[in-house]
PDB file of C-alpha atoms in Angstrom:
ATOM      1  CA  MET A   1     140.970 101.257 100.075  1.00  0.00           C
ATOM      2  CA  LEU A   2     138.175 100.208 102.428  1.00  0.00           C
ATOM      3  CA  VAL A   3     137.329  96.510 102.315  1.00  0.00           C
ATOM      4  CA  TYR A   4     134.401  94.862 104.086  1.00  0.00           C
ATOM      5  CA  GLY A   5     134.992  91.183 104.706  1.00  0.00           C
ATOM      6  CA  ALA A   6     137.182  89.689 102.027  1.00  0.00           C
ATOM      7  CA  LYS A   7     135.685  91.560  99.075  1.00  0.00           C
ATOM      8  CA  ASP A   8     135.543  95.085  97.676  1.00  0.00           C
ATOM      9  CA  LEU A   9     132.432  97.064  98.524  1.00  0.00           C
ATOM     10  CA  ILE A  10     129.903  96.610  95.717  1.00  0.00           C
ATOM     11  CA  LEU A  11     126.565  98.450  95.614  1.00  0.00           C
ATOM     12  CA  THR A  12     123.757  96.337  94.136  1.00  0.00           C
ATOM     13  CA  GLY A  13     120.036  97.075  93.778  1.00  0.00           C
ATOM     14  CA  TYR A  14     116.906  94.939  93.643  1.00  0.00           C
ATOM     15  CA  THR A  15     113.441  96.150  92.678  1.00  0.00           C
ATOM     16  CA  ASP A  16     109.970  94.650  92.523  1.00  0.00           C
ATOM     17  CA  SER A  17     106.302  95.564  92.429  1.00  0.00           C
ATOM     18  CA  ASP A  18     103.178  93.813  93.643  1.00  0.00           C
ATOM     19  CA  PHE A  19     100.199  92.847  91.512  1.00  0.00           C
ATOM     20  CA  GLN A  20      96.812  94.368  92.381  1.00  0.00           C
ATOM     21  CA  THR A  21      96.935  93.830  96.127  1.00  0.00           C
ATOM     22  CA  ASP A  22      95.193  97.130  96.944  1.00  0.00           C
ATOM     23  CA  LYS A  23      91.755  96.785  95.393  1.00  0.00           C
ATOM     24  CA  ASP A  24      90.566 100.176  96.723  1.00  0.00           C
ATOM     25  CA  SER A  25      93.205 102.576  95.433  1.00  0.00           C
ATOM     26  CA  LYS A  26      94.242 100.404  92.459  1.00  0.00           C
ATOM     27  CA  LYS A  27      97.818 101.487  93.138  1.00  0.00           C
ATOM     28  CA  TYR A  28     100.698  99.061  93.233  1.00  0.00           C
ATOM     29  CA  THR A  29     103.435  98.899  95.853  1.00  0.00           C
ATOM     30  CA  SER A  30     107.030  99.429  94.768  1.00  0.00           C
ATOM     31  CA  GLY A  31     109.837  97.852  96.711  1.00  0.00           C
ATOM     32  CA  SER A  32     113.567  98.252  96.431  1.00  0.00           C
ATOM     33  CA  VAL A  33     116.621  97.135  98.342  1.00  0.00           C
ATOM     34  CA  PHE A  34     120.211  98.228  97.942  1.00  0.00           C
ATOM     35  CA  THR A  35     123.003  96.148  99.373  1.00  0.00           C
ATOM     36  CA  LEU A  36     126.616  97.022  99.953  1.00  0.00           C
ATOM     37  CA  ASN A  37     128.679  93.858  99.710  1.00  0.00           C
ATOM     38  CA  GLY A  38     125.572  91.793 100.415  1.00  0.00           C
ATOM     39  CA  GLY A  39     124.313  93.667 103.489  1.00  0.00           C
ATOM     40  CA  ALA A  40     121.171  95.786 103.186  1.00  0.00           C
ATOM     41  CA  VAL A  41     121.853  99.535 103.410  1.00  0.00           C
ATOM     42  CA  VAL A  42     118.598 100.936 101.973  1.00  0.00           C
ATOM     43  CA  CYS A  43     115.165  99.297 101.914  1.00  0.00           C
ATOM     44  CA  ARG A  44     112.043 100.974 100.568  1.00  0.00           C
ATOM     45  CA  SER A  45     108.387 100.041 100.233  1.00  0.00           C
ATOM     46  CA  ILE A  46     105.964 102.682  98.961  1.00  0.00           C
ATOM     47  CA  LYS A  47     102.644 103.015  97.155  1.00  0.00           C
ATOM     48  CA  GLN A  48     103.167 104.168  93.599  1.00  0.00           C
ATOM     49  CA  GLY A  49     101.974 107.672  92.797  1.00  0.00           C
ATOM     50  CA  CYS A  50     100.147 106.567  89.664  1.00  0.00           C
ATOM     51  CA  ILE A  51      97.734 103.894  88.526  1.00  0.00           C
ATOM     52  CA  THR A  52      99.198 101.443  86.028  1.00  0.00           C
ATOM     53  CA  ASP A  53      97.482  99.031  83.653  1.00  0.00           C
ATOM     54  CA  SER A  54      99.732  96.002  83.998  1.00  0.00           C
ATOM     55  CA  THR A  55     102.367  94.298  86.076  1.00  0.00           C
ATOM     56  CA  MET A  56     105.020  95.322  83.547  1.00  0.00           C
ATOM     57  CA  GLU A  57     104.086  98.994  83.902  1.00  0.00           C
ATOM     58  CA  ALA A  58     104.049  98.764  87.694  1.00  0.00           C
ATOM     59  CA  GLU A  59     107.472  97.130  87.669  1.00  0.00           C
ATOM     60  CA  TYR A  60     108.734  99.758  85.205  1.00  0.00           C
ATOM     61  CA  VAL A  61     107.665 102.526  87.610  1.00  0.00           C
ATOM     62  CA  ALA A  62     109.341 100.669  90.492  1.00  0.00           C
ATOM     63  CA  ALA A  63     112.529 100.195  88.452  1.00  0.00           C
ATOM     64  CA  CYS A  64     112.648 103.890  87.528  1.00  0.00           C
ATOM     65  CA  GLU A  65     112.311 104.940  91.166  1.00  0.00           C
ATOM     66  CA  ALA A  66     115.007 102.435  92.165  1.00  0.00           C
ATOM     67  CA  ALA A  67     117.305 103.686  89.383  1.00  0.00           C
ATOM     68  CA  LYS A  68     116.945 107.261  90.671  1.00  0.00           C
ATOM     69  CA  GLU A  69     117.765 106.011  94.180  1.00  0.00           C
ATOM     70  CA  ALA A  70     120.820 104.207  92.760  1.00  0.00           C
ATOM     71  CA  VAL A  71     122.090 107.443  91.200  1.00  0.00           C
ATOM     72  CA  TRP A  72     121.670 109.277  94.513  1.00  0.00           C
ATOM     73  CA  LEU A  73     123.383 106.478  96.477  1.00  0.00           C
ATOM     74  CA  ARG A  74     126.243 106.412  93.995  1.00  0.00           C
ATOM     75  CA  LYS A  75     126.829 110.165  94.434  1.00  0.00           C
ATOM     76  CA  PHE A  76     126.515 109.904  98.211  1.00  0.00           C
ATOM     77  CA  LEU A  77     129.004 107.038  98.517  1.00  0.00           C
ATOM     78  CA  HIS A  78     131.369 108.746  96.072  1.00  0.00           C
ATOM     79  CA  GLU A  79     131.353 111.917  98.193  1.00  0.00           C
ATOM     80  CA  LEU A  80     132.099 109.901 101.343  1.00  0.00           C
ATOM     81  CA  GLU A  81     135.229 108.598  99.593  1.00  0.00           C
ATOM     82  CA  VAL A  82     135.040 105.233 101.372  1.00  0.00           C
ATOM     83  CA  VAL A  83     133.864 103.114  98.457  1.00  0.00           C
ATOM     84  CA  PRO A  84     136.610 103.058  95.824  1.00  0.00           C
ATOM     85  CA  ASN A  85     134.613 101.594  92.923  1.00  0.00           C
ATOM     86  CA  MET A  86     131.720 104.058  92.676  1.00  0.00           C
ATOM     87  CA  ASN A  87     132.675 104.744  89.066  1.00  0.00           C
ATOM     88  CA  LEU A  88     131.312 101.288  88.155  1.00  0.00           C
ATOM     89  CA  SER A  89     127.726 100.860  86.971  1.00  0.00           C
ATOM     90  CA  ILE A  90     125.284  99.691  89.633  1.00  0.00           C
ATOM     91  CA  ILE A  91     123.530  96.431  88.829  1.00  0.00           C
ATOM     92  CA  LEU A  92     119.767  96.777  89.373  1.00  0.00           C
ATOM     93  CA  TYR A  93     118.043  93.397  89.461  1.00  0.00           C
ATOM     94  CA  CYS A  94     114.373  92.958  88.558  1.00  0.00           C
ATOM     95  CA  ASP A  95     112.297  89.863  87.853  1.00  0.00           C
ATOM     96  CA  ASN A  96     110.559  91.098  84.693  1.00  0.00           C
ATOM     97  CA  SER A  97     112.165  90.648  81.256  1.00  0.00           C
ATOM     98  CA  GLY A  98     110.028  93.470  79.828  1.00  0.00           C
ATOM     99  CA  ILE A  99     111.666  95.942  82.206  1.00  0.00           C
ATOM    100  CA  VAL A 100     115.138  94.908  81.099  1.00  0.00           C
ATOM    101  CA  ALA A 101     114.179  95.402  77.439  1.00  0.00           C
ATOM    102  CA  ASN A 102     112.238  98.663  77.936  1.00  0.00           C
ATOM    103  CA  SER A 103     114.950 100.261  80.057  1.00  0.00           C
ATOM    104  CA  LYS A 104     117.401  99.887  77.160  1.00  0.00           C
ATOM    105  CA  GLU A 105     114.968 100.863  74.399  1.00  0.00           C
ATOM    106  CA  PRO A 106     115.371 104.494  73.277  1.00  0.00           C
ATOM    107  CA  HIS A 107     111.896 104.657  71.686  1.00  0.00           C
ATOM    108  CA  SER A 108     108.423 104.107  73.074  1.00  0.00           C
ATOM    109  CA  HIS A 109     106.190 101.467  71.582  1.00  0.00           C
ATOM    110  CA  LYS A 110     102.443 101.390  71.135  1.00  0.00           C
ATOM    111  CA  ARG A 111     102.042  99.018  74.111  1.00  0.00           C
ATOM    112  CA  GLY A 112     103.764 101.459  76.465  1.00  0.00           C
ATOM    113  CA  LYS A 113     102.360 104.721  75.163  1.00  0.00           C
ATOM    114  CA  HIS A 114     100.293 105.311  78.291  1.00  0.00           C
ATOM    115  CA  ILE A 115     103.247 105.019  80.718  1.00  0.00           C
ATOM    116  CA  GLU A 116     103.834 108.439  82.203  1.00  0.00           C
ATOM    117  CA  ARG A 117     106.722 110.133  80.463  1.00  0.00           C
ATOM    118  CA  LYS A 118     108.655 110.851  83.650  1.00  0.00           C
ATOM    119  CA  TYR A 119     109.229 107.135  84.214  1.00  0.00           C
ATOM    120  CA  HIS A 120     111.217 106.861  80.990  1.00  0.00           C
ATOM    121  CA  LEU A 121     114.023 108.598  82.904  1.00  0.00           C
ATOM    122  CA  ILE A 122     115.308 105.089  83.560  1.00  0.00           C
ATOM    123  CA  ARG A 123     116.355 104.953  79.898  1.00  0.00           C
ATOM    124  CA  VAL A 124     118.576 108.009  80.356  1.00  0.00           C
ATOM    125  CA  ILE A 125     120.072 106.573  83.541  1.00  0.00           C
ATOM    126  CA  VAL A 126     120.835 103.280  81.758  1.00  0.00           C
ATOM    127  CA  LEU A 127     122.195 105.063  78.664  1.00  0.00           C
ATOM    128  CA  ARG A 128     124.562 107.135  80.856  1.00  0.00           C
ATOM    129  CA  GLY A 129     125.894 103.904  82.315  1.00  0.00           C
ATOM    130  CA  ASP A 130     124.906 104.682  85.900  1.00  0.00           C
ATOM    131  CA  VAL A 131     122.760 101.546  86.148  1.00  0.00           C
ATOM    132  CA  ILE A 132     122.596  98.203  84.361  1.00  0.00           C
ATOM    133  CA  VAL A 133     119.135  96.624  84.604  1.00  0.00           C
ATOM    134  CA  THR A 134     119.464  92.851  84.821  1.00  0.00           C
ATOM    135  CA  LYS A 135     116.957  89.988  85.032  1.00  0.00           C
ATOM    136  CA  ILE A 136     116.875  87.863  88.166  1.00  0.00           C
ATOM    137  CA  ALA A 137     114.616  84.917  88.974  1.00  0.00           C
ATOM    138  CA  SER A 138     111.680  85.925  91.186  1.00  0.00           C
ATOM    139  CA  LYS A 139     112.708  83.502  93.925  1.00  0.00           C
ATOM    140  CA  HIS A 140     116.068  85.298  94.213  1.00  0.00           C
ATOM    141  CA  ASN A 141     114.663  88.846  94.180  1.00  0.00           C
ATOM    142  CA  ILE A 142     115.254  90.101  97.722  1.00  0.00           C
ATOM    143  CA  ALA A 143     112.925  93.081  97.160  1.00  0.00           C
ATOM    144  CA  ASP A 144     109.942  90.683  97.319  1.00  0.00           C
ATOM    145  CA  PRO A 145     109.245  91.121 101.075  1.00  0.00           C
ATOM    146  CA  PHE A 146     108.716  94.837 100.498  1.00  0.00           C
ATOM    147  CA  THR A 147     105.896  94.344  97.990  1.00  0.00           C
ATOM    148  CA  LYS A 148     103.847  91.286  98.889  1.00  0.00           C
ATOM    149  CA  THR A 149     102.913  88.763 101.540  1.00  0.00           C
ATOM    150  CA  LEU A 150     105.197  85.741 101.599  1.00  0.00           C
ATOM    151  CA  THR A 151     105.237  82.454 103.460  1.00  0.00           C
ATOM    152  CA  ALA A 152     107.414  82.442 106.572  1.00  0.00           C
ATOM    153  CA  LYS A 153     109.964  80.131 104.938  1.00  0.00           C
ATOM    154  CA  VAL A 154     110.358  82.334 101.835  1.00  0.00           C
ATOM    155  CA  PHE A 155     110.452  85.493 103.956  1.00  0.00           C
ATOM    156  CA  GLU A 156     113.152  84.093 106.238  1.00  0.00           C
ATOM    157  CA  GLY A 157     115.177  83.065 103.186  1.00  0.00           C
ATOM    158  CA  HIS A 158     115.046  86.636 101.894  1.00  0.00           C
ATOM    159  CA  LEU A 159     116.039  87.987 105.327  1.00  0.00           C
ATOM    160  CA  GLU A 160     119.025  85.688 105.329  1.00  0.00           C
ATOM    161  CA  ASN A 161     119.980  86.879 101.830  1.00  0.00           C
ATOM    162  CA  LEU A 162     119.675  90.472 103.060  1.00  0.00           C
ATOM    163  CA  ASP A 163     121.998  89.638 105.968  1.00  0.00           C
ATOM    164  CA  LEU A 164     119.238  90.624 108.414  1.00  0.00           C
ATOM    165  CA  ARG A 165     118.798  88.556 111.557  1.00  0.00           C
ATOM    166  CA  ASP A 166     116.170  88.641 114.260  1.00  0.00           C
ATOM    167  CA  MET A 167     117.469  88.071 117.735  1.00  0.00           C
ATOM    168  CA  TYR A 168     114.076  88.024 119.479  1.00  0.00           C
ATOM    169  CA  ILE A 169     111.791  85.583 117.678  1.00  0.00           C
ATOM    170  CA  LYS A 170     112.274  81.989 118.729  1.00  0.00           C
ATOM    171  CA  LYS A 171     109.765  80.236 116.491  1.00  0.00           C
ATOM    172  CA  PRO A 172     108.484  81.196 113.032  1.00  0.00           C
ATOM    173  CA  ARG A 173     104.913  82.334 112.433  1.00  0.00           C
ATOM    174  CA  ALA A 174     102.720  82.044 109.345  1.00  0.00           C
ATOM    175  CA  SER A 175     103.035  85.691 108.298  1.00  0.00           C
ATOM    176  CA  TRP A 176     105.503  88.497 108.962  1.00  0.00           C
ATOM    177  CA  ARG A 177     106.013  92.103 108.134  1.00  0.00           C
ATOM    178  CA  CYS A 178     109.459  93.551 107.825  1.00  0.00           C
ATOM    179  CA  VAL A 179     110.865  96.370 109.875  1.00  0.00           C
ATOM    180  CA  ILE A 180     114.396  97.314 108.884  1.00  0.00           C
ATOM    181  CA  GLY A 181     116.682  94.876 110.619  1.00  0.00           C
ATOM    182  CA  MET A 182     114.093  92.627 112.299  1.00  0.00           C
ATOM    183  CA  MET A 183     110.847  90.724 111.839  1.00  0.00           C
ATOM    184  CA  MET A 184     107.681  91.677 113.676  1.00  0.00           C
ATOM    185  CA  PRO A 185     104.594  89.452 114.097  1.00  0.00           C
TER     186      PRO A 185
END
C-alpha cells in the first residue's frame, strides 16, 4: 500500500465557473482542480463550448466536465495500481447548491430544459457511484483561481490550499495569474 505523508492517497475534485466575464463571446470559463492527498495533480481552466443562460447552468456544465475528468483519473490511477482506494467514490466539490441537487435528480425540470442533453451525463456518473457531488463554501473552493480574478490575498490562500508554492516572488502584487506550480505577474 502506497502512503503519501501520514494518510492514504485520496483523490478529490473541485469545480467552479465564472459569471459573465467574457462579454464578447458570452461563454463562461470552467475551472477544475483534482488533488491527491491535498496536493494538486490536475488543474484545468477552459472556455465552455456552449452559451448558458445562468450561473447555475454554467456551473452544471463545469461540474459535468469535471465529473468526466474524475472518471478518467479514477481509471488511470486504478491501472497504475499505486492508489489502493480507487474503488471509493470521488468527492467533487462545487459552490452551488443547485448543482448538487440537479446532479442527483433523474428527471429534467422546466427550468433546466434548455441545458444541452450531453451535460446530464453527470447524473449517470453520480448514479453509478463514481462521483459524489458535494457543496462547499465559495471561499474554500480551490478551483476559484482558474475561473476568475481574485485579490492577491485570496489567491495566495488558494495556492497554499493547493500545496503550490512560488519560490521566486518576494512580494505580493495586486493581481496574479496561475501557471501550474507557480504564480506569474
